mmCIF file of C-alpha atoms in Angstrom:
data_model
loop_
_atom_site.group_PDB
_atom_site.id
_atom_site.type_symbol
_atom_site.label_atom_id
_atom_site.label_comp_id
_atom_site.label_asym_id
_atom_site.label_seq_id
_atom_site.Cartn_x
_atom_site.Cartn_y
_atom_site.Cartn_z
ATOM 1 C CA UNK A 14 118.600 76.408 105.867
ATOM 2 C CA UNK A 15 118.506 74.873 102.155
ATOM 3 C CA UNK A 16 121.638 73.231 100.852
ATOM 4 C CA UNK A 17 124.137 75.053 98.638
ATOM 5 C CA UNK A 18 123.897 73.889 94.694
ATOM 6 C CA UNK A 19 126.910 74.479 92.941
ATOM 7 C CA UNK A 20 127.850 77.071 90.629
ATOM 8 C CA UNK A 21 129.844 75.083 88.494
ATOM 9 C CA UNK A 22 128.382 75.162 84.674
ATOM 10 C CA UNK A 23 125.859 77.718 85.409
ATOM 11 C CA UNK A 24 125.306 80.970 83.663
ATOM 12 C CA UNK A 25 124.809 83.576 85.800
ATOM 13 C CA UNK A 26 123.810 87.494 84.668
ATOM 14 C CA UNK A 27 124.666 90.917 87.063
ATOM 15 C CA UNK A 28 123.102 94.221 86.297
ATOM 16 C CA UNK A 29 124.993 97.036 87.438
ATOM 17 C CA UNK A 30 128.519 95.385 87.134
ATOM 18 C CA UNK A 31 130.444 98.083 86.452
ATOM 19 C CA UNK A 32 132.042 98.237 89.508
ATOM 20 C CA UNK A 33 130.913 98.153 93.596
ATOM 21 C CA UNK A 34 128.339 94.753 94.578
ATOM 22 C CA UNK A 35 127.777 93.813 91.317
ATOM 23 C CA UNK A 36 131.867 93.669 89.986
ATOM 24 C CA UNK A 37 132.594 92.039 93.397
ATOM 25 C CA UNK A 38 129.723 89.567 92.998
ATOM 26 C CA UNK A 39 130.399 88.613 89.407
ATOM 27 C CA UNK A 40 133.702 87.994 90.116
ATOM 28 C CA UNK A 41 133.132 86.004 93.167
ATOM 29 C CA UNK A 42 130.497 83.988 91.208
ATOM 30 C CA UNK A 43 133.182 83.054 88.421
ATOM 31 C CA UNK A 44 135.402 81.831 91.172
ATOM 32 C CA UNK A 45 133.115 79.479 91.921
ATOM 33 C CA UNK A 46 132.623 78.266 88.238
ATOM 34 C CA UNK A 47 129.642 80.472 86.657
ATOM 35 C CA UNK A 48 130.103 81.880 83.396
ATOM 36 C CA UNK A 49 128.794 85.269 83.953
ATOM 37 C CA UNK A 50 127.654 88.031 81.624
ATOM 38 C CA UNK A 51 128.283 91.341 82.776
ATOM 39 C CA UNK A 52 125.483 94.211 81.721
ATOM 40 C CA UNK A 53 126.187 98.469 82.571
ATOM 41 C CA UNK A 54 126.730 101.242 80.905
ATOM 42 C CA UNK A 55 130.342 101.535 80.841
ATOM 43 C CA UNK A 56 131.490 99.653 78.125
ATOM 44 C CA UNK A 57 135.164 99.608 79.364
ATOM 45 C CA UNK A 58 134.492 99.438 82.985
ATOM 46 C CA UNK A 59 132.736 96.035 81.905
ATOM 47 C CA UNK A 60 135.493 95.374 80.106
ATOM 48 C CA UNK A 61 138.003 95.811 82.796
ATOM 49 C CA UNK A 62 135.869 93.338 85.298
ATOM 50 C CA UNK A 63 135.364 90.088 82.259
ATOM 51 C CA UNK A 64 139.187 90.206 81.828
ATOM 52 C CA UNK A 65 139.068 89.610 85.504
ATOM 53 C CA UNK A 66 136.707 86.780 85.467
ATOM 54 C CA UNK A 67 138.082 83.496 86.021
ATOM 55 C CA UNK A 68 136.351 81.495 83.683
ATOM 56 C CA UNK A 69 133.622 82.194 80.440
ATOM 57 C CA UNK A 70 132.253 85.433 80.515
ATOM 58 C CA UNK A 71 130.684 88.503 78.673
ATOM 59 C CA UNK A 72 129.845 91.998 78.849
ATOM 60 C CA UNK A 73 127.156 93.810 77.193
ATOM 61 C CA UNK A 74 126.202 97.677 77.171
ATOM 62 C CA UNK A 75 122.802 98.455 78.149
ATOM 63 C CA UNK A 76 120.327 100.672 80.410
ATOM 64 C CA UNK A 77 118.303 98.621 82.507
ATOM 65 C CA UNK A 78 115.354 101.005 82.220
ATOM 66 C CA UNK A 79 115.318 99.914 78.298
ATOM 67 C CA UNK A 80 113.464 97.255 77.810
ATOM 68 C CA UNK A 81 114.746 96.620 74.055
ATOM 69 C CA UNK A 82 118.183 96.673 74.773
ATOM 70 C CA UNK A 83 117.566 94.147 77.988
ATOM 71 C CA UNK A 84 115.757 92.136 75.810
ATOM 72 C CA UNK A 85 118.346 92.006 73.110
ATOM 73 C CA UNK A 86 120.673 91.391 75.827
ATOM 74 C CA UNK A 87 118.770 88.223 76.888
ATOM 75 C CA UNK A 88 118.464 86.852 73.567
ATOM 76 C CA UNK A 89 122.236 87.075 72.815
ATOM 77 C CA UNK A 90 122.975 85.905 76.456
ATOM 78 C CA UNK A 91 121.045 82.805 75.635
ATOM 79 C CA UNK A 92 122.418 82.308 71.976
ATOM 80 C CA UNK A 93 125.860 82.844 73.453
ATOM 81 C CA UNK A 94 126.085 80.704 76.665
ATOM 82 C CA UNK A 95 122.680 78.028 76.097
ATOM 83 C CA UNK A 96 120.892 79.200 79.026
ATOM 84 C CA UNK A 97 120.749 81.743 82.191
ATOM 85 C CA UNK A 98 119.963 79.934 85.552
ATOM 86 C CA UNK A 99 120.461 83.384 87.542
ATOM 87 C CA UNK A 100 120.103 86.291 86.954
ATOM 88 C CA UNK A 101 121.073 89.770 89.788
ATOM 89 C CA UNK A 102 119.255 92.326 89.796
ATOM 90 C CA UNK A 103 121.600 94.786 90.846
ATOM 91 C CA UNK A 104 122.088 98.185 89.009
ATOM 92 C CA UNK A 105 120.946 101.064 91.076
ATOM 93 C CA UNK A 106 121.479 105.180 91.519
ATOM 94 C CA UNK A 107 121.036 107.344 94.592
ATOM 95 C CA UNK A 108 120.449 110.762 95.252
ATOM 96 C CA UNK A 109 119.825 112.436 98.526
ATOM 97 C CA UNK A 110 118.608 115.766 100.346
ATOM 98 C CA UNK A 111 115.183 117.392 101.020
ATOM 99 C CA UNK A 112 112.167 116.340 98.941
ATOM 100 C CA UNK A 113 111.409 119.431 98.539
ATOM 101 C CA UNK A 114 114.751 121.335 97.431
ATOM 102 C CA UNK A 115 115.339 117.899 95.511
ATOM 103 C CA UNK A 116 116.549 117.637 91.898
ATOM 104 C CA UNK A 117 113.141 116.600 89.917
ATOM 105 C CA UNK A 118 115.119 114.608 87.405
ATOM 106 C CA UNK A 119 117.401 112.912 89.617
ATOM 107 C CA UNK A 120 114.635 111.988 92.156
ATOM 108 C CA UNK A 121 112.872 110.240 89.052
ATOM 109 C CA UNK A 122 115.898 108.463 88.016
ATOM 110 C CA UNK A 123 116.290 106.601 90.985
ATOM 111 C CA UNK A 124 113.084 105.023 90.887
ATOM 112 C CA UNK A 125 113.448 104.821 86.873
ATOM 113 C CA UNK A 126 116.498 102.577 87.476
ATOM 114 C CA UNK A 127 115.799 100.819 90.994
ATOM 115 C CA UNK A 128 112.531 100.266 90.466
ATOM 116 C CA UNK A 129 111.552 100.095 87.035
ATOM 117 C CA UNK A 130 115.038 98.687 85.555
ATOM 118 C CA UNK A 131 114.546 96.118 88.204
ATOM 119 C CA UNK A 132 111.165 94.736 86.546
ATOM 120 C CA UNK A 133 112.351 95.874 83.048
ATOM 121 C CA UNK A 134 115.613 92.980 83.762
ATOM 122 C CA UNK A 135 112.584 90.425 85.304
ATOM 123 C CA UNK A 136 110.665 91.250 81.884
ATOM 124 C CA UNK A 137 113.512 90.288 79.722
ATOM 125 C CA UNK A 138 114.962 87.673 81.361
ATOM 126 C CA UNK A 139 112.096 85.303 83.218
ATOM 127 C CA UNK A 140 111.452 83.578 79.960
ATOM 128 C CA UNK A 141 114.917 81.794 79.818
ATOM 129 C CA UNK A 142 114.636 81.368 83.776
ATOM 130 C CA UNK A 143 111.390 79.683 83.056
ATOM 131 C CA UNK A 144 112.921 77.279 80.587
ATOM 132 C CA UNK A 145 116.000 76.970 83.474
ATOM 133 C CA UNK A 146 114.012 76.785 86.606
ATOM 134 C CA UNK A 147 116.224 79.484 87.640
ATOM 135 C CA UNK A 148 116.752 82.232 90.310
ATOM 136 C CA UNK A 149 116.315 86.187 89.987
ATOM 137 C CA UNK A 150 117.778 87.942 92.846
ATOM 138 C CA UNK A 151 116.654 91.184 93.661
ATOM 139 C CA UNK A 152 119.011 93.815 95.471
ATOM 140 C CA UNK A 153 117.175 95.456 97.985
ATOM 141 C CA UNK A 154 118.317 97.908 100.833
ATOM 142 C CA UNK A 155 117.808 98.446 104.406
ATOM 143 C CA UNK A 156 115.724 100.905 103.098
ATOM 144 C CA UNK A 157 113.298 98.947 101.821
ATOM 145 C CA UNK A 158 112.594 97.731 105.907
ATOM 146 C CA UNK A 159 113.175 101.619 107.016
ATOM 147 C CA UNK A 160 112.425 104.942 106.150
ATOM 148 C CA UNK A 161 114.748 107.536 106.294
ATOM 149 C CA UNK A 162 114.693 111.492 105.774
ATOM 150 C CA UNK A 163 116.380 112.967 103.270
ATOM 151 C CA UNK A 164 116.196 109.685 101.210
ATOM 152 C CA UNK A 165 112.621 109.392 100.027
ATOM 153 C CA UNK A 166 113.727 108.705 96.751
ATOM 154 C CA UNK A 167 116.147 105.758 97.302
ATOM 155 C CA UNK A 168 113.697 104.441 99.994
ATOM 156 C CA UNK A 169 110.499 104.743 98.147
ATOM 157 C CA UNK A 170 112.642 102.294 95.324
ATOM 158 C CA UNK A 171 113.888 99.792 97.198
ATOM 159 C CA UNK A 172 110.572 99.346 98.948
ATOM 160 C CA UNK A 173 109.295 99.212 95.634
ATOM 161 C CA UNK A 174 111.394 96.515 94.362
ATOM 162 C CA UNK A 175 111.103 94.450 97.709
ATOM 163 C CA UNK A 176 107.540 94.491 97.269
ATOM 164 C CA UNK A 177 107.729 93.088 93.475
ATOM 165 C CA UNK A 178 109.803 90.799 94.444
ATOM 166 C CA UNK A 179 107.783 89.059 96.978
ATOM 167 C CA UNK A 180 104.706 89.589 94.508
ATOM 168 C CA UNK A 181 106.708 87.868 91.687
ATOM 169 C CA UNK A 182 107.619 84.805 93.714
ATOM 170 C CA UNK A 183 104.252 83.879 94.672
ATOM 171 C CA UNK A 184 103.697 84.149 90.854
ATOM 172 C CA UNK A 185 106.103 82.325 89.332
ATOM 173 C CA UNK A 186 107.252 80.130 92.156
ATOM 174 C CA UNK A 187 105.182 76.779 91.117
ATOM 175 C CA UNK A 188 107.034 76.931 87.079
ATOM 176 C CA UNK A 189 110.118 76.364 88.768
ATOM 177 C CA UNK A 190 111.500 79.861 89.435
ATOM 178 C CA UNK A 191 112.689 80.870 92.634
ATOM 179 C CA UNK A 192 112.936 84.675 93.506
ATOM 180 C CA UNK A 193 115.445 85.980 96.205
ATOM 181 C CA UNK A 194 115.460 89.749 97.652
ATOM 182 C CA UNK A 195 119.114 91.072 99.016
ATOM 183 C CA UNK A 196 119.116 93.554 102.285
ATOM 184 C CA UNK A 197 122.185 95.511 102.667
ATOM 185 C CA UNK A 198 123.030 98.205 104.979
ATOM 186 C CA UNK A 199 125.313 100.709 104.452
ATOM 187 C CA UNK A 200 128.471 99.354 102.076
ATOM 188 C CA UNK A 201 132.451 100.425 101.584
ATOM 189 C CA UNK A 202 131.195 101.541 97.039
ATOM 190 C CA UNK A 203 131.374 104.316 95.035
ATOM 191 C CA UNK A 204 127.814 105.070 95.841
ATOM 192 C CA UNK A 205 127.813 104.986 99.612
ATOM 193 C CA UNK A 206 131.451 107.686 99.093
ATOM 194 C CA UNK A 207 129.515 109.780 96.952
ATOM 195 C CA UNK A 208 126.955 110.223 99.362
ATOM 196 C CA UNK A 209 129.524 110.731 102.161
ATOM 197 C CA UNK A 210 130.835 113.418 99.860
ATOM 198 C CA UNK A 211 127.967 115.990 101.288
ATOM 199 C CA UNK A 212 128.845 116.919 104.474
ATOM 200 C CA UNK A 213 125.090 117.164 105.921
ATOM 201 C CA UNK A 214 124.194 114.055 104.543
ATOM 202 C CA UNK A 215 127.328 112.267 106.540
ATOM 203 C CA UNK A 216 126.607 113.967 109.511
ATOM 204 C CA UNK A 217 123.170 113.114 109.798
ATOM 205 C CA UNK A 218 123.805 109.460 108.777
ATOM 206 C CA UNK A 219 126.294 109.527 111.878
ATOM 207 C CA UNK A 220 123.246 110.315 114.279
ATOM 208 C CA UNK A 221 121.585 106.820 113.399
ATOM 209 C CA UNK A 222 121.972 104.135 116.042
ATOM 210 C CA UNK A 223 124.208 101.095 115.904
ATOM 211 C CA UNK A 224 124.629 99.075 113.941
ATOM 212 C CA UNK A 225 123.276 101.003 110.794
ATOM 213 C CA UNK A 226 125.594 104.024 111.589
ATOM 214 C CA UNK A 227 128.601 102.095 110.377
ATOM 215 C CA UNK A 228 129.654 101.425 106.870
ATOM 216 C CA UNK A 229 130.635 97.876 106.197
ATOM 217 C CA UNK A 230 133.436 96.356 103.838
ATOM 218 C CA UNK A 231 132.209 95.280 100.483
ATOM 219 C CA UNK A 232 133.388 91.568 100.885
ATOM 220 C CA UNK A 233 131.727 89.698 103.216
ATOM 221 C CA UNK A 234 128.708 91.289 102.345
ATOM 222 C CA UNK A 235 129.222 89.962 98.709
ATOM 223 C CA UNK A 236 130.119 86.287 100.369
ATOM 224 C CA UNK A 237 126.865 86.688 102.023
ATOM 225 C CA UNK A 238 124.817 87.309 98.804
ATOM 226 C CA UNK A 239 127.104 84.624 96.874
ATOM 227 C CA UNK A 240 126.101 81.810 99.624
ATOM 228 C CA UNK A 241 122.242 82.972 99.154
ATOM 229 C CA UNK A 242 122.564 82.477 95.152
ATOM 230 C CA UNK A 243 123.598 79.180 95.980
ATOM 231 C CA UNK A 244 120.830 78.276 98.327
ATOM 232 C CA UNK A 245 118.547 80.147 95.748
ATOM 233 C CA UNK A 246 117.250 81.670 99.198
ATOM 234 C CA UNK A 247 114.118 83.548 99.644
ATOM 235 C CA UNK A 248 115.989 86.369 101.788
ATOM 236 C CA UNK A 249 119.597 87.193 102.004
ATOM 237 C CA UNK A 250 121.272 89.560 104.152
ATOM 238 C CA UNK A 251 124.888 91.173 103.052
ATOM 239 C CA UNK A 252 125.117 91.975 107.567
ATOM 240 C CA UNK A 253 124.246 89.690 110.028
ATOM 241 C CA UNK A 254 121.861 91.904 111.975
ATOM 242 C CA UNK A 255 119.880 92.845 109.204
ATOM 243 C CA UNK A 256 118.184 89.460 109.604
ATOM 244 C CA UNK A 257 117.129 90.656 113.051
ATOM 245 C CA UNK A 258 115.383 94.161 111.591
ATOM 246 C CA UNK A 259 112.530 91.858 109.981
ATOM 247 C CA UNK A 260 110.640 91.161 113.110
ATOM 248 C CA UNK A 261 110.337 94.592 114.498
ATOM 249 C CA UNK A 262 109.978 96.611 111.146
ATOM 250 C CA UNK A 263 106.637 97.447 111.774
ATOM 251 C CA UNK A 264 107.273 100.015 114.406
ATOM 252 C CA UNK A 265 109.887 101.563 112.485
ATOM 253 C CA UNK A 266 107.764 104.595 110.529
ATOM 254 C CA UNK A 267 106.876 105.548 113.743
ATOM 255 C CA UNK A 268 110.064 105.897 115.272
ATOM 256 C CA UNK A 269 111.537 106.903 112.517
ATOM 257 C CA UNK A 270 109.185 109.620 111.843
ATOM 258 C CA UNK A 271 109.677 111.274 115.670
ATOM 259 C CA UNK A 272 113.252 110.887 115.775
ATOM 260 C CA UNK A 273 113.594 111.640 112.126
ATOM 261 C CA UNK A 274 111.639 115.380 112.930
ATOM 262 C CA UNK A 275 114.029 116.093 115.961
ATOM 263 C CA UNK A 276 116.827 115.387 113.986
ATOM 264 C CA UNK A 277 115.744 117.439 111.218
ATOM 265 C CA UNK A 278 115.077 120.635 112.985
ATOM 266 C CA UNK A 279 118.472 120.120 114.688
ATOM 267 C CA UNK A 280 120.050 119.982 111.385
ATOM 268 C CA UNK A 281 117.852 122.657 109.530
ATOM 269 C CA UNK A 282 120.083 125.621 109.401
ATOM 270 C CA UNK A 283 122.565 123.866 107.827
ATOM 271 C CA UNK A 284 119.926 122.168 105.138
ATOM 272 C CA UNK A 285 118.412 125.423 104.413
ATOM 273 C CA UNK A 286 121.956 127.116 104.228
ATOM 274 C CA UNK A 287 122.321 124.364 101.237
ATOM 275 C CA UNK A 288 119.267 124.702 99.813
ATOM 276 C CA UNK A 289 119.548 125.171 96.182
ATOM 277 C CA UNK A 290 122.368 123.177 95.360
ATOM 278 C CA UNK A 291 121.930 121.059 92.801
ATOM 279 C CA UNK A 292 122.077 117.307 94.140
ATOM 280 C CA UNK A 293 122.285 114.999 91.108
ATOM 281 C CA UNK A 294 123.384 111.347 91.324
ATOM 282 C CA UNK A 295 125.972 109.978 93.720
ATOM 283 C CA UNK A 296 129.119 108.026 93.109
ATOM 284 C CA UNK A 297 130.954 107.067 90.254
ATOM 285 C CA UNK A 298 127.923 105.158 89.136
ATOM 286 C CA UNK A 299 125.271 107.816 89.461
ATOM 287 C CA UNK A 300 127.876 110.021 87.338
ATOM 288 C CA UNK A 301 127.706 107.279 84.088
ATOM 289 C CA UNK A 302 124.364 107.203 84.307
ATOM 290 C CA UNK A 303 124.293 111.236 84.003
ATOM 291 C CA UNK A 304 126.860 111.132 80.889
ATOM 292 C CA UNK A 305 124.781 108.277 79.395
ATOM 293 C CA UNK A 306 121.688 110.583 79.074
ATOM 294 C CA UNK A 307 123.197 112.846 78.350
ATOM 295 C CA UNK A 308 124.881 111.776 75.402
ATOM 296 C CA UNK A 309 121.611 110.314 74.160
ATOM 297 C CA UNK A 310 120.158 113.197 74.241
ATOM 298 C CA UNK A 311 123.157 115.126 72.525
#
C-alpha cells in the first residue's frame, strides 16, 4: 500500500458536485486542506456546497459533455488557483428498465455524460496535470465489473470509462500522471433513491445476493475514495468487498446472464404491465440534467 501525500496546498477539481459523492468528497477534500473547484450544472446547488468548504474554493457551471465549456473551465481553474494536481471525475446520470421499452434519449445520455463527459473532463484537464504530475480519478461502478439487466445503459458506461481509464494510465503514466478508477456499489444519493422510486426496479435489485443487495451510507464510502486520492492509488473501492469482486469477475456474464433470464421471466408481467412508461433520468441529478437541455434547447 503507497503512503498517503497530503492534501494540504493542493488544488483539487470534482465533476458532478452538486450534491451526492462528489459534494461529500469535495467537502471532505477541503477538510483536509485542498482548495477545490466545484463544476455542475446547478449554479446554486454549487453554490450552496463552496460556502461549505472549509478553505479556498470555487464553483463553475458547466456540462461535462462540452468540451468548450470544460476547457474554459480549466483555463480559469488554472488562472485562478496556479495549478490542478487532481482532478474527479465524477458527474454521472442513470436510467433504468428494458432495453427495449427504454427511453432512446435518456439511454444516450447516460453514456453522453458517463462516458464521454468522463474523457471530455480528461481532454480539458490532463494538460495542467501534465505540468502538475497530478492524479485523475475516474468514478467507476460495480457495474463496470458486472452486468446487470435492466441497466445496460449505466453498465455499458461505466465499463466504458473503466476501460479508458486503464488505457489512459498506461499512456500517460511515465509524464508523471497517475490515473485512479473508483468502484462503488450501491450508495445512500439522490441517484440510487430515484432509482428506488420504481417499484420493479427495487424489487428486482432486492433479488441480488449479499453484499450488493444492500445500499451503503454515503460516508465511509467517500473516506474510502478520499484515502485513495491521497495514495494517488491505481484502484479504490468506496466497500470493502468490492476489492474481492476483481478476481472472480470473469465468470460473472455467465452467471449473470442465467440468473439474470430466470429472474426476468419471474418479473415479466409486471415489466410488461409497465411497459410504455416513460423512464427518463433518475434522482435529483438526472432531473438538472433534463431542465438543462432543455432550456438550451428552449
Amino acid at each position: 500500500m503507497s503512503a498517503r501525500n497530503s492534501l494540504e496546498g493542493q488544488v483539487a477539481v470534482v465533476t458532478g458536485a452538486a450534491r451526492g459523492v462528489g459534494e461529500l468528497l469535495a467537502r471532505k477534500l477541503s477538510a483536509r486542506g485542498a482548495t477545490v473547484a466545484l463544476v455542475g450544472l446547478e449554479p446554486e446547488e454549487l453554490k450552496r456546497v463552496a460556502d461549505t468548504l472549509h478553505g479556498e474554493g470555487g464553483h463553475w457551471h458547466a456540462d461535462v459533455t462540452d468540451h468548450a465549456a470544460m476547457a474554459q473551465v480549466a483555463r480559469e481553474v488554472k488562472e485562478r488557483f496556479g495549478k490542478v494536481d487532481i482532478v474527479v471525475a465524477n458527474a454521472g446520470v442513470a436510467t433504468g428498465g428494458p432495453f427495449v421499452d427504454s427511453d432512446e434519449r435518456a439511454w444516450n445520455r447516460v453514456i453522453e455524460v458517463n462516458l464521454i463527459g468522463s474523457a471530455t473532463t480528461a481532454r480539458a484537464f490532463l494538460p495542467v496535470l501534465l505540468e502538475s504530475r497530478g492524479y485523475l480519478l475516474q468514478i467507476a461502478s460495480l457495474a463496470a465489473i458486472t452486468p446487470a439487466p435492466l441497466m445496460t445503459a449505466y453498465c455499458a458506461s461505466k465499463s466504458g470509462v473503466e476501460a479508458f481509464a486503464h488505457s489512459l494510465r498506461a499512456e500517460v503514466g511515465y509524464r508523471g500522471v497517475r490515473v485512479g478508477v473508483g468502484y462503488l456499489s450501491w450508495t445512500d444519493t439522490d441517484m440510487v433513491r430515484g432509482a428506488d422510486e420504481d417499484e420493479v426496479l427495487r424489487d428486482l435489485r432486492a433479488t441480488l445476493p449479499w453484499p450488493s443487495n444492500r445500499t451503503y451510507p454515503l460516508g465511509p464510502a467517500v473516506d474510502r475514495l478520499v484515502a485513495g486520492i491521497e495514495r494517488r492509488s491505481a484502484h479504490v473501492y468506496g466497500q470493502w468487498w468490492l476489492r474481492g469482486m476483481q478476481s472472480f469477475r470473469g465468470y460473472l456474464p455467465a452467471l449473470i446472464g442465467t440468473v439474470g433470464q430466470r429472474e426476468m421471466r419471474r418479473f415479466a408481467p409486471r415489466l410488461e404491465a409497465a411497459s410504455g412508461t416513460r423512464r427518463g433520468l433518475v434522482g435529483a441529478g438526472g432531473g438538472a440534467d433534463e431542465a438543462a437541455r432543455d432550456s438550451r434547447r428552449g
